[in-house]
Short mmCIF file of C-alpha atoms in Angstrom, two decimals:
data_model
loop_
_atom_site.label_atom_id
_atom_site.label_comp_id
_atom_site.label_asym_id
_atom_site.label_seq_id
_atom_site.Cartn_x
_atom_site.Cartn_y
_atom_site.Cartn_z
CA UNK I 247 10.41 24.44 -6.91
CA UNK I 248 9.65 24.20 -3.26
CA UNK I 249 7.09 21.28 -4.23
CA UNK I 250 9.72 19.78 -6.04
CA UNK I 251 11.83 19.81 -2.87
CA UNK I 252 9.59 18.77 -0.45
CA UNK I 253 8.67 15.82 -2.39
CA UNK I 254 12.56 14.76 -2.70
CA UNK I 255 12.76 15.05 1.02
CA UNK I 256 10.02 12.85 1.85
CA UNK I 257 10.41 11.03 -1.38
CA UNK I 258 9.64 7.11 0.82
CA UNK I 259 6.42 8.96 2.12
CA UNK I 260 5.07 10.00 -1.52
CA UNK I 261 5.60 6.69 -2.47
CA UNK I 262 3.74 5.14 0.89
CA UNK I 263 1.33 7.12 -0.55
CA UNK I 264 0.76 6.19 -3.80
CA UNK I 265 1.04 2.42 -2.69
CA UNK I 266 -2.04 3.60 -0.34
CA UNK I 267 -3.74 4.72 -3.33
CA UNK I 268 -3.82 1.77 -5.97
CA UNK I 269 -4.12 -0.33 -1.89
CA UNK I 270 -7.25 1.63 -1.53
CA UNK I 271 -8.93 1.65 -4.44
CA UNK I 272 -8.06 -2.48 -4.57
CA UNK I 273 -9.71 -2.72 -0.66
CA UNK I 274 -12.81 -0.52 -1.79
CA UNK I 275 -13.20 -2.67 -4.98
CA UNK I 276 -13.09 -5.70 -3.12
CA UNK I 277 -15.06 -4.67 -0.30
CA UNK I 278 -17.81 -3.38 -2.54
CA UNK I 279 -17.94 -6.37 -4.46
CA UNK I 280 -18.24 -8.58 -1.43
CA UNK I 281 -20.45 -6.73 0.55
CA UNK I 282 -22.92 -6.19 -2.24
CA UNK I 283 -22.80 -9.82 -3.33
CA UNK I 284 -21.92 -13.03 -0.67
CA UNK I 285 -21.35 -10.67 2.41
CA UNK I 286 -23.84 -7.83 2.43
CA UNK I 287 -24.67 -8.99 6.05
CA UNK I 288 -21.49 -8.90 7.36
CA UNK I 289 -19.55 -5.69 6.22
CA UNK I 290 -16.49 -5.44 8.42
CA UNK I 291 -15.78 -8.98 7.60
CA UNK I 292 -16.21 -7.70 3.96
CA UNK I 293 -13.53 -5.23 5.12
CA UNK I 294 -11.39 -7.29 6.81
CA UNK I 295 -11.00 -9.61 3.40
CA UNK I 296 -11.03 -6.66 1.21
CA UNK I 297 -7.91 -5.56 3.58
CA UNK I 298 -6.13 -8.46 3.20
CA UNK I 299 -5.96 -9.13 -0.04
CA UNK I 300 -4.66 -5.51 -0.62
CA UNK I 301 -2.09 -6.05 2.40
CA UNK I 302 -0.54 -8.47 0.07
CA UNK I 303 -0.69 -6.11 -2.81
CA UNK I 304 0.79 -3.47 -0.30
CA UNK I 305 3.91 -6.02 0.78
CA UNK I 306 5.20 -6.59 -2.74
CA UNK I 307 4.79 -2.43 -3.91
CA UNK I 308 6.29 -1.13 -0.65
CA UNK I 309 9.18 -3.57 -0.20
CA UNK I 310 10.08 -3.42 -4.04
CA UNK I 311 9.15 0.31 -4.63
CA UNK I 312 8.89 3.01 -1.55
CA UNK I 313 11.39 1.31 0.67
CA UNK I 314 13.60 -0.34 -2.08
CA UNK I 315 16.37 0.97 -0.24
CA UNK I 316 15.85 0.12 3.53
CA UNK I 317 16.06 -3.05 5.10
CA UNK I 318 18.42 -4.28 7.33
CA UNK I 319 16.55 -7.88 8.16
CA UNK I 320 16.24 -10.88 6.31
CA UNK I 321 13.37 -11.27 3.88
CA UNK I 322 11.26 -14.01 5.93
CA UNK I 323 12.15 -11.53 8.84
CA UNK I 324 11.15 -8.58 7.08
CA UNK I 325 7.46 -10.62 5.43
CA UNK I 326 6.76 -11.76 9.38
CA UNK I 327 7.23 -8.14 10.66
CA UNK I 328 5.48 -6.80 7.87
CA UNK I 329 2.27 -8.85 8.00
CA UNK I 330 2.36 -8.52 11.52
CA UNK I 331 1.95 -4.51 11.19
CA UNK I 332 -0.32 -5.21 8.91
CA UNK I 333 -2.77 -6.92 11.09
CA UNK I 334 -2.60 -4.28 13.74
CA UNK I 335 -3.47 -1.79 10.83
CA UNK I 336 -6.18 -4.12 9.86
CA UNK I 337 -7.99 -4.37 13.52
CA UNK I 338 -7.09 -0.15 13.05
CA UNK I 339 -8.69 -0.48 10.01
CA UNK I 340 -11.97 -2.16 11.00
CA UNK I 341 -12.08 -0.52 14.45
CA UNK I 342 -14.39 3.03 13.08
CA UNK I 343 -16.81 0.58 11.16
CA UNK I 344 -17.29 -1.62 14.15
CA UNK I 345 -18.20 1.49 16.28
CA UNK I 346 -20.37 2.74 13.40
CA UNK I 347 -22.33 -0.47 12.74
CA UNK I 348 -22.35 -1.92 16.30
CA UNK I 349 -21.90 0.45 18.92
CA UNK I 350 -23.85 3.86 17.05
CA UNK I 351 -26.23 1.32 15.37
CA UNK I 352 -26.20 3.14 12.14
CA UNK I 353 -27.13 -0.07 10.09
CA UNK I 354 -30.92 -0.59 8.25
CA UNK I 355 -33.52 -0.51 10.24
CA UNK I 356 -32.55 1.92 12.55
CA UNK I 357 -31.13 4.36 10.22
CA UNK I 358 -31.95 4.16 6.11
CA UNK I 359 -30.35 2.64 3.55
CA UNK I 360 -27.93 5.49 1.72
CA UNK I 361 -27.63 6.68 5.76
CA UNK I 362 -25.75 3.26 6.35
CA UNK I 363 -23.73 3.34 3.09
CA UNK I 364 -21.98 6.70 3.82
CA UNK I 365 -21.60 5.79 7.38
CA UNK I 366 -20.08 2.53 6.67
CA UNK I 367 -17.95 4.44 3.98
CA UNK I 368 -16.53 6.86 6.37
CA UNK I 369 -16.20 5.05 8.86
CA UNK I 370 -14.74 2.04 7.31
CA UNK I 371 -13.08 3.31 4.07
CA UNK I 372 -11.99 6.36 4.86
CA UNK I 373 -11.65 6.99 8.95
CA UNK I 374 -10.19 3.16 8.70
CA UNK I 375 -7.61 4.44 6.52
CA UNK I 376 -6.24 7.16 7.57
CA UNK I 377 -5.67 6.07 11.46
CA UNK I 378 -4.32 2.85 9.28
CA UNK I 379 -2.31 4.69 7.09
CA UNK I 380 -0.24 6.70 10.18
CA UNK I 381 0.13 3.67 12.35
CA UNK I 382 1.71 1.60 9.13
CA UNK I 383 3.88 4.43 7.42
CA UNK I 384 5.51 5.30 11.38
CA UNK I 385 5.47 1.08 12.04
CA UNK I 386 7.11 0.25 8.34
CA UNK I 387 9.75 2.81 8.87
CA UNK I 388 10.42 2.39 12.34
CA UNK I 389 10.30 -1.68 12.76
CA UNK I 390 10.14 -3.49 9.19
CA UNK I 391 12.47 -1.32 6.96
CA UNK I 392 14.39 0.09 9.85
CA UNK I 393 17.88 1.00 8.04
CA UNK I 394 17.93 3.49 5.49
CA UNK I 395 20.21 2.82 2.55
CA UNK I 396 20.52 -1.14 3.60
CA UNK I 397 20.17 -2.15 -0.14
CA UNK I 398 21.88 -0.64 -2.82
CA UNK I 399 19.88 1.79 -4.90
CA UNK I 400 19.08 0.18 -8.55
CA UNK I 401 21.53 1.99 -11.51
CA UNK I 402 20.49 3.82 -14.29
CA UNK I 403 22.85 3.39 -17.15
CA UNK I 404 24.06 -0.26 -16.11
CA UNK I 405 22.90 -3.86 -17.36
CA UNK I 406 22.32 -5.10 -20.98
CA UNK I 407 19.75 -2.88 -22.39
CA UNK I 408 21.66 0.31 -21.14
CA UNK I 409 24.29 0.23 -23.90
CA UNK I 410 23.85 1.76 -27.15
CA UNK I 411 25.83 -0.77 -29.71
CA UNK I 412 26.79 0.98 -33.14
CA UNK I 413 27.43 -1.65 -36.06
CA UNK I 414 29.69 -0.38 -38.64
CA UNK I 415 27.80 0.52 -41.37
CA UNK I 416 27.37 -2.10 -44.05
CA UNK I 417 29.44 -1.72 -47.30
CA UNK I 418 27.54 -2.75 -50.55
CA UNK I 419 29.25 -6.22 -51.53
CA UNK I 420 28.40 -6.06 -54.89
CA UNK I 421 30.66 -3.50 -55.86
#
């Protein structure tokens, strides 16, 4: 019950959250598959891209699903304020792999292999996303979907698939 309570009170939070999830996996997909292919020489650009692409992903979920209901700002508004969060939260992002790779050197040859992957992982995955995940979820609330309750909350129970129609039942003719 007091889960159940908790989650209703911070009900645009859960939903951040779960955005940040399928974002996540989506950036660590990507980044994998670029840095282990076309860019395994340059992983925070890897990152960077991987971050993008969700960022878009990350527009359309929160603006349609955990802050349906705020606003207060006209879409292209809204998109230029978002994506502008978004690119702080990017450099955020990127800023613990940068100090891994470049500043504690823990790249090949000075440190091995597997050494570097988990580094880079923490650092960049992980770290990245968390200190990310703050700034955006505080920024989101506080600049881009500043007004709760701007847009009317979608109805259950209204619209053309809502309504149960009974036909009469059909008499045999024949008779």
């Amino acid at each position: 019950m007091r889960l159940t309570s908790l989650v209703r009170k911070h009900h645009e939070a859960v939903k951040f959250l779960v955005v940040g999830g399928v974002c996540f996996l989506t950036t660590t997909a990507i980044n994998y598959g670029l840095k282990l292919t076309v860019l395994h020489e340059k992983p925070v650009t890897a990152l960077v891209i991987a971050t993008l692409m969700s960022t878009v992903l990350s527009y359309v979920l929160n603006r349609e699903w955990s802050f349906r209901t705020r606003g207060g700002r006209e879409r292209h508004h809204e998109a230029a304020l978002f994506f502008s969060v978004s690119a702080i939260g990017i450099a955020l992002n990127s800023l613990p792999l940068a100090v891994s790779r470049y500043v504690f050197h823990l790249s090949v040859p000075d440190v091995s292999r597997p050494v570097q992957e988990i580094a880079d992982f923490v650092s960049g995955i992980i770290l990245g996303t968390l200190i990310a995940m703050c700034f955006r979820l505080w920024a989101f609330k506080k600049f881009v979907f500043p007004h709760a309750e701007a847009r009317p909350p979608r109805r259950t129970g209204r619209g053309p698939r809502s309504t149960l129609v009974q036909h009469e039942p059909v008499h045999d003719r024949a008779k």
